[in-house]
C-alpha positions as MATLAB code, in Angstrom:
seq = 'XXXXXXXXXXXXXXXXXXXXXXXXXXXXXXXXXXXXXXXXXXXXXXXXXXXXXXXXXXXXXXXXXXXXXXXXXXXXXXXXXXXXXXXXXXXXXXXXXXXXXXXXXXXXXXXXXXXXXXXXXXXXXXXXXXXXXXXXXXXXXXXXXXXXXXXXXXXXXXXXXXXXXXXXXXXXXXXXXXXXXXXXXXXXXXXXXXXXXXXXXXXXXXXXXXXXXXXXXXXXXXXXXXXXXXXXXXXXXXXXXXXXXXXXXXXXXXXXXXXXXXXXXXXXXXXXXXXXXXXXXXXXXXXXXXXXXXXXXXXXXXXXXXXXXXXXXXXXXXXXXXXXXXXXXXXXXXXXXXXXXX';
ca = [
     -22.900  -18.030  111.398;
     -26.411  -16.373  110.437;
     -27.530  -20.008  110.272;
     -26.170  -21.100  113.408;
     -28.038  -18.106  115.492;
     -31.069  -18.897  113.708;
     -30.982  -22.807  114.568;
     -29.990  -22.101  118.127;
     -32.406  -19.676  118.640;
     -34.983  -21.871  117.740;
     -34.130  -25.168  119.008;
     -36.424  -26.707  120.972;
     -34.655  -28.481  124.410;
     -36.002  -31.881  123.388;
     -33.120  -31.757  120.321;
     -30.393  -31.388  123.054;
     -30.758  -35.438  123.360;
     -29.530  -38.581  121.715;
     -32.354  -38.699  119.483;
     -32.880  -40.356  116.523;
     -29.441  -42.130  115.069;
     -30.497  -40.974  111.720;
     -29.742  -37.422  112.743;
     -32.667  -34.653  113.146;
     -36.080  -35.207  111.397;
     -35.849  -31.652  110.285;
     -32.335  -31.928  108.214;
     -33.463  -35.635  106.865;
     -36.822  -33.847  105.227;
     -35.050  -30.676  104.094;
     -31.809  -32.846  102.787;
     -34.266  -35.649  100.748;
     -36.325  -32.489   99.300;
     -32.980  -30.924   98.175;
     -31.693  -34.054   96.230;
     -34.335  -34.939   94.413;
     -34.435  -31.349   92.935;
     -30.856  -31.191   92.408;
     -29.866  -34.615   92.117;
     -33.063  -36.491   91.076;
     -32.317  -38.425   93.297;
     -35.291  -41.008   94.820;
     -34.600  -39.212   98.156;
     -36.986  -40.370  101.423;
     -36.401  -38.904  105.059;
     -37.016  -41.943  106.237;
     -34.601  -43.385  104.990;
     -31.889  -40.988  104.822;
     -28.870  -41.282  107.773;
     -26.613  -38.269  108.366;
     -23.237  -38.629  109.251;
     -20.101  -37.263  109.810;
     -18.423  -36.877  106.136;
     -17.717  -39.680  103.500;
     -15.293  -41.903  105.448;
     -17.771  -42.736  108.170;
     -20.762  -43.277  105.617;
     -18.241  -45.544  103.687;
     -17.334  -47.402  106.975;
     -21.193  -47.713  107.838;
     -21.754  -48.995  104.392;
     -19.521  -51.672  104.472;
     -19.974  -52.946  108.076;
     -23.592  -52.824  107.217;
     -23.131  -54.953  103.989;
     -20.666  -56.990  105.710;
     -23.490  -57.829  108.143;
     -25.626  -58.979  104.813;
     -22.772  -61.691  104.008;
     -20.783  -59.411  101.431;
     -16.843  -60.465  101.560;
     -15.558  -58.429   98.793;
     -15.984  -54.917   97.382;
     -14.918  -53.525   94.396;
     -13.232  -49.616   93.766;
     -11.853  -47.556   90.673;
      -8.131  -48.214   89.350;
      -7.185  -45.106   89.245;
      -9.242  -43.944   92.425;
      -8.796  -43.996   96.226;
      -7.194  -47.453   97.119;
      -6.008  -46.444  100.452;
      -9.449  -45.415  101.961;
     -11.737  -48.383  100.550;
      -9.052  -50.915  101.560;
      -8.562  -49.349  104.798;
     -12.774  -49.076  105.016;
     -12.909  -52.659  104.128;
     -10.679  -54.143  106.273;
     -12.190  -52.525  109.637;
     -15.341  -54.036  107.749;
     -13.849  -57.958  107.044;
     -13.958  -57.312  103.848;
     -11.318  -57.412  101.449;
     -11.399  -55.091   98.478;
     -10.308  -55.764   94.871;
      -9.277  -52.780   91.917;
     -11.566  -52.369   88.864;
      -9.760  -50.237   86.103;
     -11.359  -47.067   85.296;
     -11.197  -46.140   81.242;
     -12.280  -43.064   79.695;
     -16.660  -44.186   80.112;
     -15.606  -45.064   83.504;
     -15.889  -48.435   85.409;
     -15.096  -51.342   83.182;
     -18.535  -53.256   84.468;
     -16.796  -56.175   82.376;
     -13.894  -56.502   84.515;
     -15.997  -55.808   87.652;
     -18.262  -58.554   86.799;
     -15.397  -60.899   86.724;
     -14.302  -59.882   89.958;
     -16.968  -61.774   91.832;
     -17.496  -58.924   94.385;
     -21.041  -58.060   95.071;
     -20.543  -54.665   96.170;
     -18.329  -51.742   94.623;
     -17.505  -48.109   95.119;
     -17.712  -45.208   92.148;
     -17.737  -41.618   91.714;
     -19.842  -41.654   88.761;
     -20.518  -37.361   88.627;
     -17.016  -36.998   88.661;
     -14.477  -39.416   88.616;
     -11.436  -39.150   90.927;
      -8.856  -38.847   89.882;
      -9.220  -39.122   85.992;
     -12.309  -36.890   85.711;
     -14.522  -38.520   83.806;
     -18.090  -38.977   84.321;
     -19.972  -42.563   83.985;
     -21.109  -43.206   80.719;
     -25.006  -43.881   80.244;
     -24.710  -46.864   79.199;
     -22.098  -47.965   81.591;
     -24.347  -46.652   84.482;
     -27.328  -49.120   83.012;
     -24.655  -51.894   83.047;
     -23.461  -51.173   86.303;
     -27.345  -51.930   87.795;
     -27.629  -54.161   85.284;
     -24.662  -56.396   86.807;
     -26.310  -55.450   90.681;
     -29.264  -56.670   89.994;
     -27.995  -59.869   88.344;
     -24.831  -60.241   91.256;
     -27.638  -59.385   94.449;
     -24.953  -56.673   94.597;
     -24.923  -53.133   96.244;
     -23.514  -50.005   94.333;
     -21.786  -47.321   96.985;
     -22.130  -44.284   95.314;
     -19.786  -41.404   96.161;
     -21.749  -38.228   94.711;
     -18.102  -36.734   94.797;
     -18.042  -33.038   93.030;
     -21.741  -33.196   91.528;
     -22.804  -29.902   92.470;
     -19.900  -28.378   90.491;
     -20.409  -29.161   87.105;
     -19.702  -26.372   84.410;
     -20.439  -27.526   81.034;
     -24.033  -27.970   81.432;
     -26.437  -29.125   84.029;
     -24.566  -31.540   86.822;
     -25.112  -35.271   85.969;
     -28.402  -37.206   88.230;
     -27.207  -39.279   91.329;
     -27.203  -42.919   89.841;
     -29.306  -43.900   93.060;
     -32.217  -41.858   91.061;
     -32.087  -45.085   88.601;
     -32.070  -47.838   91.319;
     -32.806  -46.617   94.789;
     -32.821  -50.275   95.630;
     -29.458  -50.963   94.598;
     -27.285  -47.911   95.457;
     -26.229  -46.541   98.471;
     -25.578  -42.661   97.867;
     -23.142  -40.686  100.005;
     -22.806  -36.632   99.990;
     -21.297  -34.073  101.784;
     -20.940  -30.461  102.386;
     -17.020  -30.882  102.384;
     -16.810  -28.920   99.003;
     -19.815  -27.202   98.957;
     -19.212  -25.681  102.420;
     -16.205  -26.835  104.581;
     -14.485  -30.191  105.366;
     -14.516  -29.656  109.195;
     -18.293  -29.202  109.613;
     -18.018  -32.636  109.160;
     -21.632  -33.613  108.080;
     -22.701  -35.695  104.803;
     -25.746  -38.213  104.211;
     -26.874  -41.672  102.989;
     -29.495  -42.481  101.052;
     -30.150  -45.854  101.994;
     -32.093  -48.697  100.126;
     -35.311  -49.972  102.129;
     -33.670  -53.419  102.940;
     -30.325  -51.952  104.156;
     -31.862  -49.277  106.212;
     -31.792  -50.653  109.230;
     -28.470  -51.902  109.154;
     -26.897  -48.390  108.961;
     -28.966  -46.977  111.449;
     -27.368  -49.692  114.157;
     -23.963  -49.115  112.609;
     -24.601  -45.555  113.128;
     -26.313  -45.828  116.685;
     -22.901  -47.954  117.707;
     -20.366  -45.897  116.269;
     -21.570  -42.414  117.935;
     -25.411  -42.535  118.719;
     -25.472  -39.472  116.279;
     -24.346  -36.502  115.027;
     -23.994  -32.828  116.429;
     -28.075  -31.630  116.494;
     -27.057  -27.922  116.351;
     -24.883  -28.170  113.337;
     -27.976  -30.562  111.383;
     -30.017  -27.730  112.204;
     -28.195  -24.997  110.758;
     -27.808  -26.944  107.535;
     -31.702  -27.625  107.495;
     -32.073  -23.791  107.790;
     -29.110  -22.990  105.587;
     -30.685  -24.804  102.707;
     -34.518  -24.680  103.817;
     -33.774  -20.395  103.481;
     -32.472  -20.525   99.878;
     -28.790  -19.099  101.065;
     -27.301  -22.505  100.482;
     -28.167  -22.524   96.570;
     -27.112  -18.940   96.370;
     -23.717  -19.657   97.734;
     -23.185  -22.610   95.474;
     -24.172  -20.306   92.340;
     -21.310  -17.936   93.478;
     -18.868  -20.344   94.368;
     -19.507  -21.911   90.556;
     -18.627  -18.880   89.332;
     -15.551  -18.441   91.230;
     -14.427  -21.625   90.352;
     -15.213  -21.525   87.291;
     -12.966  -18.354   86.663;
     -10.110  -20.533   88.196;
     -10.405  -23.539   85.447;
     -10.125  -20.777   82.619;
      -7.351  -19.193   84.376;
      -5.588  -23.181   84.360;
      -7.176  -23.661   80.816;
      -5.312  -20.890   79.290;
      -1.992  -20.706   81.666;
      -1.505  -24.247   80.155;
      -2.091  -23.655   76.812;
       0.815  -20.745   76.977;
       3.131  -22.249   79.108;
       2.607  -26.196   78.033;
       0.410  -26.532   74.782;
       1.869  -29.868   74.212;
      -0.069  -31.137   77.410;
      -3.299  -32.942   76.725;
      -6.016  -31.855   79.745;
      -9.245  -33.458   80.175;
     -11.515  -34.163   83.939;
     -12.681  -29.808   83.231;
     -16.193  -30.826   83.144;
     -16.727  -30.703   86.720;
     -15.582  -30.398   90.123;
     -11.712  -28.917   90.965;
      -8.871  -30.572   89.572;
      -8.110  -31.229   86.193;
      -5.840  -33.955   84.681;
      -3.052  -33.090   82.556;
      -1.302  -35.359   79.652;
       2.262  -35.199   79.249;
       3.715  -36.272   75.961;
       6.671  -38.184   75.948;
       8.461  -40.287   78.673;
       8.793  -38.121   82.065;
       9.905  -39.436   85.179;
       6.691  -38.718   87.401;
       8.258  -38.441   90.690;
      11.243  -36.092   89.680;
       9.165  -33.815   87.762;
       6.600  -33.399   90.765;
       9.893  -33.092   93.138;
      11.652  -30.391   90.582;
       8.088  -28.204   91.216;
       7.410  -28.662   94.768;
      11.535  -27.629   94.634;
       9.784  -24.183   93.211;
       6.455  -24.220   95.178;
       4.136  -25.413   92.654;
       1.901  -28.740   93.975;
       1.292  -31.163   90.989;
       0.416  -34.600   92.091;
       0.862  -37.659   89.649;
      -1.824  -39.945   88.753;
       0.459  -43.327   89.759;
      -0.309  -42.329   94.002;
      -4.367  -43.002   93.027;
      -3.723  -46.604   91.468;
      -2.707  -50.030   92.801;
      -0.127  -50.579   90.829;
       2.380  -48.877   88.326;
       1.198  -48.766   85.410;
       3.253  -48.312   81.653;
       1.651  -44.995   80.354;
       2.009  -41.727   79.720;
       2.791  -39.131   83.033;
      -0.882  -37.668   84.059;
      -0.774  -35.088   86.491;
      -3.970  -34.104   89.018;
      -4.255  -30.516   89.359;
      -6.189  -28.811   91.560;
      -7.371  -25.307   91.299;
     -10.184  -25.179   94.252;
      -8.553  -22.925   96.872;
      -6.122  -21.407   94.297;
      -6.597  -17.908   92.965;
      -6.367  -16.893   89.357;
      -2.957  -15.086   89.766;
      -1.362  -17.652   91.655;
      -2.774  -20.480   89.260;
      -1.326  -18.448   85.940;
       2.103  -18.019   88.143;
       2.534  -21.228   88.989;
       1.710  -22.854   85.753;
       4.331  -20.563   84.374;
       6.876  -21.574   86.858;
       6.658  -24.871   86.114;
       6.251  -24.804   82.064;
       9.468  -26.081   81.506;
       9.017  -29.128   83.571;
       5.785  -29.473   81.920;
       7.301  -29.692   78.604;
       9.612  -32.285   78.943;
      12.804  -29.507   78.883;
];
């Protein structure tokens, strides 16, 4: 609110038009500065777009791409099918899974694919966790380069990184390659509905019509507040205490698991809010996530994030972002049992 009052009170009456497509000069200049000190990322105002979240940046990727002659984009097996596919269709493209292993995007397999474009979460991976290998993330611009190929980054959970200091935006590496898209869905809310691309010089332009046809731009008042949210130092204050907060919810998970089910492996705790749990033995996914939504626990199971079945071991997603401590440590406990095979 303090932010809003401030960017309303000073808002000149020229920002109550269309203006620029690429969303306010002032939010593009504070939002580039911000990245590369957090992200290193090779932010420029110029060529920066805001938009309204990560589906619309992925749907003016594509249709931008798509305008370039690109037919076929790649995404993460396990990740978020649904929403490329969907994206890609609307686009003309058609989209094609590239398993995800424990370094991240098999760049092997992707190669093979014959798509020249692909979408990764290499901070964080969803849903498995894991962040992009080094040497996987020199492969993947490796294979751009080589394919005349475009990388859609999804900077998905890298502000919220707990084991040490949150991974560099892969655009940072190849600014010419990589289309980066953020948001302030976790770091702030989901229904402010504002996130950003940084956009490689040649495919610039594209987005900017794509963006100019699909709304003319987004809401100047709410760009503004962000530009004085984060220009004032309040924005980096609030993500220091919210990294604490969750933080003290993953130890609360940490240890209600290891009481309640120390048989189940859990990796993805690096980062972000959710966590991926290993269950030993064969479970039947669907009954066991049925049996604890039967006592109101939410567990999710990996199999809804991938393609196709897949012969392996039950992983369950759980998330622990707008979950307290006490209810995390109860509900973990309620569900122990199931957790344990018994």
């Amino acid at each position: 609110m303090w932010a809003t009052r401030e960017a309303a009170r000073a808002m000149p009456s020229s920002a109550l038009g269309y203006g620029d497509p690429r969303g306010r000069a002032e939010l593009r200049e504070v939002l580039a500065g911000y990245l590369r000190r957090v992200r290193a990322a090779a932010a420029d105002p110029e060529r920066t777009v805001v938009c309204s979240g990560y589906a619309q940046g992925l749907g003016l990727a594509l249709r931008a791409l798509a305008g370039t002659g690109v037919r076929t984009v790649a995404y993460e097996d396990p990740g978020s099918p649904a929403t490329v596919s969907s994206a890609a269709s609307r686009a003309g493209m058609s989209a094609v899974p590239v398993r995800v292993d424990e370094h991240g995007i098999d760049v092997r397999a992707l190669a093979a694919t014959g798509a020249r474009a692909v979408v990764v979460t290499p901070a964080h991976q969803w849903p498995t966790g894991v962040s992009l290998a080094p040497e996987r993330r020199l492969a993947l611009i490796e294979w751009a380069r080589a394919r005349d190929a475009v990388i859609v980054e999804d900077d998905y959970d890298a502000e919220f990184r707990y084991d040490r200091v949150p991974v560099g935006a892969l655009q940072g590496l190849a600014a010419d390659r990589v289309i980066s898209l953020g948001t302030v869905s976790k770091s702030l809310a989901p229904a402010l509905r504002i996130g950003w691309m940084l956009c490689p010089a040649a495919l610039t332009g594209a987005v900017v019509e794509q963006k100019r046809l699909s709304d003319r731009g987004s809401p100047a008042l709410d760009q503004l507040a962000l530009a004085t949210l984060i220009e004032s130092g309040r924005f980096d204050r609030h993500l220091r205490r919210m990294r604490t907060t969750y933080s003290a919810r993953r130890s609360a998970l940490v240890a209600a698991l290891a009481e309640h089910a120390p048989e189940a492996g859990v990796t993805g705790l690096a980062a972000g809010f959710h966590a991926v749990a290993h269950l030993a033995g064969p479970t039947d996914e669907r009954a066991l996530v049925a049996a604890a939504r039967a006592r109101s626990v939410g567990l999710y199971g990996m199999s809804a994030c991938r393609t196709a079945p897949e012969p392996e071991p039950v992983r369950l997603v759980l998330g622990f972002g707008n979950v307290g401590e006490r209810a995390i440590s109860e509900g973990i406990a309620a569900v122990g049992d199931l957790l344990r095979g018994r």
